[in-house]
Amino acid sequence: MSTSTAAATFAALDACFTADLAAIIGSDLPRSLAPAQFIYLVEEVRAVLDASSHRPWQEASKDLGIAAEHLTDALTAPASDQPPLLAWVRTHLRDAITAAT
C-alpha cells in the first residue's frame, strides 16, 4: 500500500468512525482528522469507556485498544502489511461502537 493509499484509508476510517467516536464522549470534533489525531481520538474514547464499571463499555474499550494498536502499527508497517491491519481496525471500531451505544 503506497503512502497515498494509506492516507486515503485513514481518511476513509476518519469519515466512517470519527462522528460516532466523538458522540460517545460527547465531543464535537472537526472532520478530516490526520492519522495521529484519529488514533488519539480512539485512545481518548477507550480511556473514557475503560473508566466505566459498565461491562459492555469495558469490552468496547478493549476493542478500541486493539484498534489503536493496529492503527499505530499500520502507520509504520510495510505497505504489504497494512491492509490486514486496517481490516482488523475496521472490525474492532465497529464492534466497539456497537457495544458502546
PDB file of N, CA and C in Angstrom:
ATOM      1  N   MET A   1       0.866  -1.160   0.000  1.00  0.00           N
ATOM      2  CA  MET A   1       0.000   0.000   0.000  1.00  0.00           C
ATOM      3  C   MET A   1       0.907   1.215   0.000  1.00  0.00           C
ATOM      4  N   SER A   2       0.726   2.102  -0.937  1.00  0.00           N
ATOM      5  CA  SER A   2       1.557   3.289  -1.012  1.00  0.00           C
ATOM      6  C   SER A   2       1.147   4.281   0.071  1.00  0.00           C
ATOM      7  N   THR A   3       1.981   5.292   0.242  1.00  0.00           N
ATOM      8  CA  THR A   3       1.679   6.316   1.240  1.00  0.00           C
ATOM      9  C   THR A   3       0.353   6.985   0.936  1.00  0.00           C
ATOM     10  N   SER A   4       0.079   7.259  -0.332  1.00  0.00           N
ATOM     11  CA  SER A   4      -1.188   7.906  -0.682  1.00  0.00           C
ATOM     12  C   SER A   4      -2.373   6.972  -0.438  1.00  0.00           C
ATOM     13  N   THR A   5      -2.181   5.674  -0.654  1.00  0.00           N
ATOM     14  CA  THR A   5      -3.244   4.712  -0.378  1.00  0.00           C
ATOM     15  C   THR A   5      -3.489   4.610   1.119  1.00  0.00           C
ATOM     16  N   ALA A   6      -2.417   4.592   1.895  1.00  0.00           N
ATOM     17  CA  ALA A   6      -2.557   4.549   3.355  1.00  0.00           C
ATOM     18  C   ALA A   6      -3.275   5.800   3.844  1.00  0.00           C
ATOM     19  N   ALA A   7      -2.915   6.960   3.305  1.00  0.00           N
ATOM     20  CA  ALA A   7      -3.581   8.203   3.696  1.00  0.00           C
ATOM     21  C   ALA A   7      -5.066   8.160   3.336  1.00  0.00           C
ATOM     22  N   ALA A   8      -5.375   7.615   2.179  1.00  0.00           N
ATOM     23  CA  ALA A   8      -6.774   7.502   1.767  1.00  0.00           C
ATOM     24  C   ALA A   8      -7.537   6.548   2.684  1.00  0.00           C
ATOM     25  N   THR A   9      -6.881   5.485   3.113  1.00  0.00           N
ATOM     26  CA  THR A   9      -7.525   4.532   4.009  1.00  0.00           C
ATOM     27  C   THR A   9      -7.789   5.173   5.363  1.00  0.00           C
ATOM     28  N   PHE A  10      -6.817   5.917   5.884  1.00  0.00           N
ATOM     29  CA  PHE A  10      -7.037   6.620   7.149  1.00  0.00           C
ATOM     30  C   PHE A  10      -8.152   7.648   6.996  1.00  0.00           C
ATOM     31  N   ALA A  11      -8.204   8.317   5.870  1.00  0.00           N
ATOM     32  CA  ALA A  11      -9.276   9.291   5.626  1.00  0.00           C
ATOM     33  C   ALA A  11     -10.638   8.596   5.604  1.00  0.00           C
ATOM     34  N   ALA A  12     -10.690   7.413   5.023  1.00  0.00           N
ATOM     35  CA  ALA A  12     -11.947   6.654   4.987  1.00  0.00           C
ATOM     36  C   ALA A  12     -12.363   6.222   6.395  1.00  0.00           C
ATOM     37  N   LEU A  13     -11.407   5.780   7.203  1.00  0.00           N
ATOM     38  CA  LEU A  13     -11.710   5.411   8.598  1.00  0.00           C
ATOM     39  C   LEU A  13     -12.211   6.631   9.357  1.00  0.00           C
ATOM     40  N   ASP A  14     -11.557   7.753   9.149  1.00  0.00           N
ATOM     41  CA  ASP A  14     -11.966   9.004   9.778  1.00  0.00           C
ATOM     42  C   ASP A  14     -13.405   9.341   9.388  1.00  0.00           C
ATOM     43  N   ALA A  15     -13.698   9.271   8.094  1.00  0.00           N
ATOM     44  CA  ALA A  15     -15.039   9.612   7.606  1.00  0.00           C
ATOM     45  C   ALA A  15     -16.108   8.683   8.167  1.00  0.00           C
ATOM     46  N   CYS A  16     -15.767   7.429   8.349  1.00  0.00           N
ATOM     47  CA  CYS A  16     -16.738   6.438   8.828  1.00  0.00           C
ATOM     48  C   CYS A  16     -16.943   6.453  10.334  1.00  0.00           C
ATOM     49  N   PHE A  17     -15.900   6.749  11.092  1.00  0.00           N
ATOM     50  CA  PHE A  17     -15.968   6.495  12.531  1.00  0.00           C
ATOM     51  C   PHE A  17     -15.811   7.712  13.445  1.00  0.00           C
ATOM     52  N   THR A  18     -15.261   8.816  12.974  1.00  0.00           N
ATOM     53  CA  THR A  18     -14.997   9.954  13.863  1.00  0.00           C
ATOM     54  C   THR A  18     -16.250  10.477  14.534  1.00  0.00           C
ATOM     55  N   ALA A  19     -17.312  10.665  13.796  1.00  0.00           N
ATOM     56  CA  ALA A  19     -18.540  11.221  14.386  1.00  0.00           C
ATOM     57  C   ALA A  19     -19.088  10.303  15.473  1.00  0.00           C
ATOM     58  N   ASP A  20     -19.095   9.000  15.224  1.00  0.00           N
ATOM     59  CA  ASP A  20     -19.597   8.057  16.227  1.00  0.00           C
ATOM     60  C   ASP A  20     -18.708   8.038  17.462  1.00  0.00           C
ATOM     61  N   LEU A  21     -17.402   8.048  17.267  1.00  0.00           N
ATOM     62  CA  LEU A  21     -16.486   8.054  18.408  1.00  0.00           C
ATOM     63  C   LEU A  21     -16.639   9.330  19.219  1.00  0.00           C
ATOM     64  N   ALA A  22     -16.725  10.465  18.548  1.00  0.00           N
ATOM     65  CA  ALA A  22     -16.896  11.744  19.247  1.00  0.00           C
ATOM     66  C   ALA A  22     -18.212  11.781  20.013  1.00  0.00           C
ATOM     67  N   ALA A  23     -19.252  11.213  19.434  1.00  0.00           N
ATOM     68  CA  ALA A  23     -20.557  11.206  20.105  1.00  0.00           C
ATOM     69  C   ALA A  23     -20.515  10.394  21.393  1.00  0.00           C
ATOM     70  N   ILE A  24     -19.735   9.346  21.424  1.00  0.00           N
ATOM     71  CA  ILE A  24     -19.643   8.513  22.627  1.00  0.00           C
ATOM     72  C   ILE A  24     -19.129   9.326  23.809  1.00  0.00           C
ATOM     73  N   ILE A  25     -18.190  10.234  23.555  1.00  0.00           N
ATOM     74  CA  ILE A  25     -17.640  11.042  24.645  1.00  0.00           C
ATOM     75  C   ILE A  25     -18.240  12.449  24.681  1.00  0.00           C
ATOM     76  N   GLY A  26     -19.252  12.699  23.856  1.00  0.00           N
ATOM     77  CA  GLY A  26     -19.917  13.996  23.857  1.00  0.00           C
ATOM     78  C   GLY A  26     -19.060  15.130  23.340  1.00  0.00           C
ATOM     79  N   SER A  27     -18.247  14.850  22.354  1.00  0.00           N
ATOM     80  CA  SER A  27     -17.330  15.841  21.802  1.00  0.00           C
ATOM     81  C   SER A  27     -17.726  16.197  20.374  1.00  0.00           C
ATOM     82  N   ASP A  28     -17.543  17.468  20.049  1.00  0.00           N
ATOM     83  CA  ASP A  28     -17.720  17.919  18.669  1.00  0.00           C
ATOM     84  C   ASP A  28     -16.339  18.083  18.072  1.00  0.00           C
ATOM     85  N   LEU A  29     -15.944  17.121  17.252  1.00  0.00           N
ATOM     86  CA  LEU A  29     -14.617  17.173  16.655  1.00  0.00           C
ATOM     87  C   LEU A  29     -14.710  17.577  15.203  1.00  0.00           C
ATOM     88  N   PRO A  30     -13.693  18.297  14.743  1.00  0.00           N
ATOM     89  CA  PRO A  30     -13.688  18.677  13.327  1.00  0.00           C
ATOM     90  C   PRO A  30     -13.529  17.455  12.436  1.00  0.00           C
ATOM     91  N   ARG A  31     -13.968  17.564  11.231  1.00  0.00           N
ATOM     92  CA  ARG A  31     -13.813  16.488  10.251  1.00  0.00           C
ATOM     93  C   ARG A  31     -12.378  16.455   9.755  1.00  0.00           C
ATOM     94  N   SER A  32     -12.058  15.425   9.072  1.00  0.00           N
ATOM     95  CA  SER A  32     -10.756  15.246   8.425  1.00  0.00           C
ATOM     96  C   SER A  32      -9.596  15.292   9.404  1.00  0.00           C
ATOM     97  N   LEU A  33      -9.606  14.367  10.316  1.00  0.00           N
ATOM     98  CA  LEU A  33      -8.503  14.252  11.261  1.00  0.00           C
ATOM     99  C   LEU A  33      -7.304  13.606  10.579  1.00  0.00           C
ATOM    100  N   ALA A  34      -6.128  14.058  10.936  1.00  0.00           N
ATOM    101  CA  ALA A  34      -4.899  13.414  10.472  1.00  0.00           C
ATOM    102  C   ALA A  34      -4.798  12.056  11.168  1.00  0.00           C
ATOM    103  N   PRO A  35      -4.024  11.124  10.628  1.00  0.00           N
ATOM    104  CA  PRO A  35      -3.925   9.797  11.253  1.00  0.00           C
ATOM    105  C   PRO A  35      -3.599   9.845  12.750  1.00  0.00           C
ATOM    106  N   ALA A  36      -2.638  10.660  13.145  1.00  0.00           N
ATOM    107  CA  ALA A  36      -2.271  10.724  14.565  1.00  0.00           C
ATOM    108  C   ALA A  36      -3.429  11.257  15.410  1.00  0.00           C
ATOM    109  N   GLN A  37      -4.176  12.227  14.889  1.00  0.00           N
ATOM    110  CA  GLN A  37      -5.333  12.752  15.618  1.00  0.00           C
ATOM    111  C   GLN A  37      -6.435  11.700  15.724  1.00  0.00           C
ATOM    112  N   PHE A  38      -6.619  10.931  14.679  1.00  0.00           N
ATOM    113  CA  PHE A  38      -7.626   9.872  14.707  1.00  0.00           C
ATOM    114  C   PHE A  38      -7.257   8.826  15.759  1.00  0.00           C
ATOM    115  N   ILE A  39      -6.003   8.436  15.805  1.00  0.00           N
ATOM    116  CA  ILE A  39      -5.542   7.473  16.808  1.00  0.00           C
ATOM    117  C   ILE A  39      -5.746   8.055  18.207  1.00  0.00           C
ATOM    118  N   TYR A  40      -5.437   9.326  18.389  1.00  0.00           N
ATOM    119  CA  TYR A  40      -5.637   9.974  19.682  1.00  0.00           C
ATOM    120  C   TYR A  40      -7.112   9.922  20.087  1.00  0.00           C
ATOM    121  N   LEU A  41      -8.016  10.172  19.144  1.00  0.00           N
ATOM    122  CA  LEU A  41      -9.448  10.103  19.440  1.00  0.00           C
ATOM    123  C   LEU A  41      -9.842   8.693  19.874  1.00  0.00           C
ATOM    124  N   VAL A  42      -9.372   7.690  19.159  1.00  0.00           N
ATOM    125  CA  VAL A  42      -9.668   6.301  19.521  1.00  0.00           C
ATOM    126  C   VAL A  42      -9.183   6.022  20.940  1.00  0.00           C
ATOM    127  N   GLU A  43      -7.975   6.469  21.260  1.00  0.00           N
ATOM    128  CA  GLU A  43      -7.418   6.237  22.593  1.00  0.00           C
ATOM    129  C   GLU A  43      -8.172   7.024  23.667  1.00  0.00           C
ATOM    130  N   GLU A  44      -8.617   8.223  23.330  1.00  0.00           N
ATOM    131  CA  GLU A  44      -9.385   9.027  24.285  1.00  0.00           C
ATOM    132  C   GLU A  44     -10.723   8.357  24.618  1.00  0.00           C
ATOM    133  N   VAL A  45     -11.416   7.872  23.598  1.00  0.00           N
ATOM    134  CA  VAL A  45     -12.681   7.176  23.825  1.00  0.00           C
ATOM    135  C   VAL A  45     -12.440   5.891  24.607  1.00  0.00           C
ATOM    136  N   ARG A  46     -11.367   5.173  24.278  1.00  0.00           N
ATOM    137  CA  ARG A  46     -11.025   3.957  25.009  1.00  0.00           C
ATOM    138  C   ARG A  46     -10.848   4.242  26.493  1.00  0.00           C
ATOM    139  N   ALA A  47     -10.142   5.311  26.823  1.00  0.00           N
ATOM    140  CA  ALA A  47      -9.898   5.652  28.226  1.00  0.00           C
ATOM    141  C   ALA A  47     -11.195   5.986  28.958  1.00  0.00           C
ATOM    142  N   VAL A  48     -12.082   6.710  28.306  1.00  0.00           N
ATOM    143  CA  VAL A  48     -13.370   7.056  28.926  1.00  0.00           C
ATOM    144  C   VAL A  48     -14.184   5.797  29.190  1.00  0.00           C
ATOM    145  N   LEU A  49     -14.279   4.932  28.204  1.00  0.00           N
ATOM    146  CA  LEU A  49     -15.069   3.711  28.373  1.00  0.00           C
ATOM    147  C   LEU A  49     -14.436   2.770  29.396  1.00  0.00           C
ATOM    148  N   ASP A  50     -13.121   2.719  29.434  1.00  0.00           N
ATOM    149  CA  ASP A  50     -12.427   1.833  30.361  1.00  0.00           C
ATOM    150  C   ASP A  50     -12.658   2.249  31.815  1.00  0.00           C
ATOM    151  N   ALA A  51     -12.895   3.522  32.046  1.00  0.00           N
ATOM    152  CA  ALA A  51     -13.124   4.018  33.410  1.00  0.00           C
ATOM    153  C   ALA A  51     -14.505   3.641  33.939  1.00  0.00           C
ATOM    154  N   SER A  52     -15.349   3.139  33.081  1.00  0.00           N
ATOM    155  CA  SER A  52     -16.705   2.768  33.468  1.00  0.00           C
ATOM    156  C   SER A  52     -16.729   1.378  34.100  1.00  0.00           C
ATOM    157  N   SER A  53     -17.712   1.174  34.959  1.00  0.00           N
ATOM    158  CA  SER A  53     -17.909  -0.169  35.516  1.00  0.00           C
ATOM    159  C   SER A  53     -18.926  -0.958  34.695  1.00  0.00           C
ATOM    160  N   HIS A  54     -19.445  -0.343  33.654  1.00  0.00           N
ATOM    161  CA  HIS A  54     -20.426  -0.979  32.767  1.00  0.00           C
ATOM    162  C   HIS A  54     -19.687  -1.961  31.852  1.00  0.00           C
ATOM    163  N   ARG A  55     -19.972  -3.245  31.986  1.00  0.00           N
ATOM    164  CA  ARG A  55     -19.220  -4.289  31.274  1.00  0.00           C
ATOM    165  C   ARG A  55     -19.185  -4.104  29.745  1.00  0.00           C
ATOM    166  N   PRO A  56     -20.305  -3.789  29.078  1.00  0.00           N
ATOM    167  CA  PRO A  56     -20.218  -3.594  27.619  1.00  0.00           C
ATOM    168  C   PRO A  56     -19.261  -2.454  27.244  1.00  0.00           C
ATOM    169  N   TRP A  57     -19.193  -1.420  28.063  1.00  0.00           N
ATOM    170  CA  TRP A  57     -18.271  -0.322  27.770  1.00  0.00           C
ATOM    171  C   TRP A  57     -16.825  -0.762  27.983  1.00  0.00           C
ATOM    172  N   GLN A  58     -16.596  -1.601  28.964  1.00  0.00           N
ATOM    173  CA  GLN A  58     -15.243  -2.112  29.178  1.00  0.00           C
ATOM    174  C   GLN A  58     -14.816  -3.001  28.004  1.00  0.00           C
ATOM    175  N   GLU A  59     -15.746  -3.796  27.496  1.00  0.00           N
ATOM    176  CA  GLU A  59     -15.447  -4.619  26.316  1.00  0.00           C
ATOM    177  C   GLU A  59     -15.175  -3.732  25.101  1.00  0.00           C
ATOM    178  N   ALA A  60     -15.963  -2.670  24.963  1.00  0.00           N
ATOM    179  CA  ALA A  60     -15.735  -1.719  23.865  1.00  0.00           C
ATOM    180  C   ALA A  60     -14.360  -1.081  24.001  1.00  0.00           C
ATOM    181  N   SER A  61     -13.967  -0.791  25.224  1.00  0.00           N
ATOM    182  CA  SER A  61     -12.651  -0.210  25.478  1.00  0.00           C
ATOM    183  C   SER A  61     -11.538  -1.138  25.009  1.00  0.00           C
ATOM    184  N   LYS A  62     -11.710  -2.424  25.251  1.00  0.00           N
ATOM    185  CA  LYS A  62     -10.704  -3.398  24.796  1.00  0.00           C
ATOM    186  C   LYS A  62     -10.596  -3.398  23.272  1.00  0.00           C
ATOM    187  N   ASP A  63     -11.750  -3.362  22.592  1.00  0.00           N
ATOM    188  CA  ASP A  63     -11.735  -3.309  21.124  1.00  0.00           C
ATOM    189  C   ASP A  63     -11.042  -2.042  20.633  1.00  0.00           C
ATOM    190  N   LEU A  64     -11.291  -0.919  21.301  1.00  0.00           N
ATOM    191  CA  LEU A  64     -10.652   0.330  20.891  1.00  0.00           C
ATOM    192  C   LEU A  64      -9.149   0.290  21.136  1.00  0.00           C
ATOM    193  N   GLY A  65      -8.735  -0.366  22.209  1.00  0.00           N
ATOM    194  CA  GLY A  65      -7.296  -0.513  22.460  1.00  0.00           C
ATOM    195  C   GLY A  65      -6.614  -1.308  21.360  1.00  0.00           C
ATOM    196  N   ILE A  66      -7.252  -2.378  20.942  1.00  0.00           N
ATOM    197  CA  ILE A  66      -6.705  -3.192  19.848  1.00  0.00           C
ATOM    198  C   ILE A  66      -6.685  -2.388  18.555  1.00  0.00           C
ATOM    199  N   ALA A  67      -7.762  -1.638  18.291  1.00  0.00           N
ATOM    200  CA  ALA A  67      -7.821  -0.813  17.077  1.00  0.00           C
ATOM    201  C   ALA A  67      -6.696   0.218  17.077  1.00  0.00           C
ATOM    202  N   ALA A  68      -6.455   0.858  18.214  1.00  0.00           N
ATOM    203  CA  ALA A  68      -5.384   1.861  18.301  1.00  0.00           C
ATOM    204  C   ALA A  68      -4.019   1.231  18.035  1.00  0.00           C
ATOM    205  N   GLU A  69      -3.812   0.029  18.566  1.00  0.00           N
ATOM    206  CA  GLU A  69      -2.537  -0.663  18.319  1.00  0.00           C
ATOM    207  C   GLU A  69      -2.353  -0.941  16.829  1.00  0.00           C
ATOM    208  N   HIS A  70      -3.396  -1.453  16.191  1.00  0.00           N
ATOM    209  CA  HIS A  70      -3.305  -1.765  14.758  1.00  0.00           C
ATOM    210  C   HIS A  70      -3.140  -0.495  13.920  1.00  0.00           C
ATOM    211  N   LEU A  71      -3.806   0.588  14.318  1.00  0.00           N
ATOM    212  CA  LEU A  71      -3.647   1.852  13.598  1.00  0.00           C
ATOM    213  C   LEU A  71      -2.205   2.338  13.691  1.00  0.00           C
ATOM    214  N   THR A  72      -1.649   2.278  14.879  1.00  0.00           N
ATOM    215  CA  THR A  72      -0.269   2.715  15.085  1.00  0.00           C
ATOM    216  C   THR A  72       0.691   1.833  14.281  1.00  0.00           C
ATOM    217  N   ASP A  73       0.461   0.531  14.321  1.00  0.00           N
ATOM    218  CA  ASP A  73       1.303  -0.387  13.547  1.00  0.00           C
ATOM    219  C   ASP A  73       1.202  -0.101  12.051  1.00  0.00           C
ATOM    220  N   ALA A  74      -0.003   0.213  11.578  1.00  0.00           N
ATOM    221  CA  ALA A  74      -0.209   0.457  10.147  1.00  0.00           C
ATOM    222  C   ALA A  74       0.553   1.691   9.667  1.00  0.00           C
ATOM    223  N   LEU A  75       0.763   2.645  10.556  1.00  0.00           N
ATOM    224  CA  LEU A  75       1.499   3.849  10.165  1.00  0.00           C
ATOM    225  C   LEU A  75       2.954   3.546   9.813  1.00  0.00           C
ATOM    226  N   THR A  76       3.513   2.519  10.437  1.00  0.00           N
ATOM    227  CA  THR A  76       4.933   2.224  10.221  1.00  0.00           C
ATOM    228  C   THR A  76       5.183   0.899   9.513  1.00  0.00           C
ATOM    229  N   ALA A  77       4.131   0.148   9.261  1.00  0.00           N
ATOM    230  CA  ALA A  77       4.280  -1.169   8.636  1.00  0.00           C
ATOM    231  C   ALA A  77       4.624  -1.040   7.156  1.00  0.00           C
ATOM    232  N   PRO A  78       5.288  -2.054   6.634  1.00  0.00           N
ATOM    233  CA  PRO A  78       5.493  -2.096   5.182  1.00  0.00           C
ATOM    234  C   PRO A  78       4.136  -2.111   4.471  1.00  0.00           C
ATOM    235  N   ALA A  79       4.134  -1.614   3.273  1.00  0.00           N
ATOM    236  CA  ALA A  79       2.887  -1.493   2.524  1.00  0.00           C
ATOM    237  C   ALA A  79       2.113  -2.802   2.448  1.00  0.00           C
ATOM    238  N   SER A  80       2.801  -3.917   2.307  1.00  0.00           N
ATOM    239  CA  SER A  80       2.117  -5.207   2.167  1.00  0.00           C
ATOM    240  C   SER A  80       1.432  -5.654   3.462  1.00  0.00           C
ATOM    241  N   ASP A  81       1.862  -5.115   4.607  1.00  0.00           N
ATOM    242  CA  ASP A  81       1.278  -5.495   5.893  1.00  0.00           C
ATOM    243  C   ASP A  81       0.111  -4.604   6.314  1.00  0.00           C
ATOM    244  N   GLN A  82      -0.085  -3.488   5.660  1.00  0.00           N
ATOM    245  CA  GLN A  82      -1.101  -2.527   6.073  1.00  0.00           C
ATOM    246  C   GLN A  82      -2.540  -2.986   5.848  1.00  0.00           C
ATOM    247  N   PRO A  83      -2.896  -3.575   4.712  1.00  0.00           N
ATOM    248  CA  PRO A  83      -4.303  -3.934   4.503  1.00  0.00           C
ATOM    249  C   PRO A  83      -4.911  -4.830   5.578  1.00  0.00           C
ATOM    250  N   PRO A  84      -4.229  -5.924   6.009  1.00  0.00           N
ATOM    251  CA  PRO A  84      -4.856  -6.732   7.049  1.00  0.00           C
ATOM    252  C   PRO A  84      -4.963  -6.001   8.387  1.00  0.00           C
ATOM    253  N   LEU A  85      -3.978  -5.163   8.696  1.00  0.00           N
ATOM    254  CA  LEU A  85      -4.049  -4.387   9.934  1.00  0.00           C
ATOM    255  C   LEU A  85      -5.254  -3.457   9.917  1.00  0.00           C
ATOM    256  N   LEU A  86      -5.446  -2.769   8.805  1.00  0.00           N
ATOM    257  CA  LEU A  86      -6.555  -1.824   8.706  1.00  0.00           C
ATOM    258  C   LEU A  86      -7.902  -2.533   8.637  1.00  0.00           C
ATOM    259  N   ALA A  87      -7.928  -3.748   8.122  1.00  0.00           N
ATOM    260  CA  ALA A  87      -9.176  -4.526   8.139  1.00  0.00           C
ATOM    261  C   ALA A  87      -9.556  -4.865   9.580  1.00  0.00           C
ATOM    262  N   TRP A  88      -8.555  -5.229  10.385  1.00  0.00           N
ATOM    263  CA  TRP A  88      -8.825  -5.501  11.803  1.00  0.00           C
ATOM    264  C   TRP A  88      -9.284  -4.242  12.515  1.00  0.00           C
ATOM    265  N   VAL A  89      -8.700  -3.097  12.152  1.00  0.00           N
ATOM    266  CA  VAL A  89      -9.104  -1.824  12.753  1.00  0.00           C
ATOM    267  C   VAL A  89     -10.592  -1.596  12.524  1.00  0.00           C
ATOM    268  N   ARG A  90     -11.033  -1.736  11.293  1.00  0.00           N
ATOM    269  CA  ARG A  90     -12.462  -1.525  10.981  1.00  0.00           C
ATOM    270  C   ARG A  90     -13.339  -2.447  11.819  1.00  0.00           C
ATOM    271  N   THR A  91     -12.957  -3.708  11.913  1.00  0.00           N
ATOM    272  CA  THR A  91     -13.739  -4.673  12.692  1.00  0.00           C
ATOM    273  C   THR A  91     -13.830  -4.249  14.154  1.00  0.00           C
ATOM    274  N   HIS A  92     -12.701  -3.901  14.744  1.00  0.00           N
ATOM    275  CA  HIS A  92     -12.700  -3.531  16.162  1.00  0.00           C
ATOM    276  C   HIS A  92     -13.423  -2.216  16.415  1.00  0.00           C
ATOM    277  N   LEU A  93     -13.309  -1.255  15.498  1.00  0.00           N
ATOM    278  CA  LEU A  93     -14.043   0.001  15.661  1.00  0.00           C
ATOM    279  C   LEU A  93     -15.549  -0.234  15.592  1.00  0.00           C
ATOM    280  N   ARG A  94     -15.983  -1.035  14.619  1.00  0.00           N
ATOM    281  CA  ARG A  94     -17.428  -1.330  14.504  1.00  0.00           C
ATOM    282  C   ARG A  94     -17.924  -2.031  15.762  1.00  0.00           C
ATOM    283  N   ASP A  95     -17.195  -3.026  16.232  1.00  0.00           N
ATOM    284  CA  ASP A  95     -17.605  -3.755  17.420  1.00  0.00           C
ATOM    285  C   ASP A  95     -17.663  -2.842  18.636  1.00  0.00           C
ATOM    286  N   ALA A  96     -16.673  -1.984  18.786  1.00  0.00           N
ATOM    287  CA  ALA A  96     -16.629  -1.077  19.943  1.00  0.00           C
ATOM    288  C   ALA A  96     -17.790  -0.102  19.917  1.00  0.00           C
ATOM    289  N   ILE A  97     -18.057   0.468  18.772  1.00  0.00           N
ATOM    290  CA  ILE A  97     -19.139   1.454  18.671  1.00  0.00           C
ATOM    291  C   ILE A  97     -20.472   0.781  18.927  1.00  0.00           C
ATOM    292  N   THR A  98     -20.645  -0.409  18.418  1.00  0.00           N
ATOM    293  CA  THR A  98     -21.895  -1.145  18.667  1.00  0.00           C
ATOM    294  C   THR A  98     -22.077  -1.429  20.153  1.00  0.00           C
ATOM    295  N   ALA A  99     -21.017  -1.861  20.818  1.00  0.00           N
ATOM    296  CA  ALA A  99     -21.107  -2.180  22.244  1.00  0.00           C
ATOM    297  C   ALA A  99     -21.312  -0.938  23.107  1.00  0.00           C
ATOM    298  N   ALA A 100     -20.792   0.187  22.673  1.00  0.00           N
ATOM    299  CA  ALA A 100     -20.852   1.405  23.478  1.00  0.00           C
ATOM    300  C   ALA A 100     -22.143   2.197  23.301  1.00  0.00           C
ATOM    301  N   THR A 101     -22.890   1.862  22.265  1.00  0.00           N
ATOM    302  CA  THR A 101     -24.115   2.646  22.024  1.00  0.00           C
ATOM    303  C   THR A 101     -25.366   1.864  22.344  1.00  0.00           C
TER     304      THR A 101
END
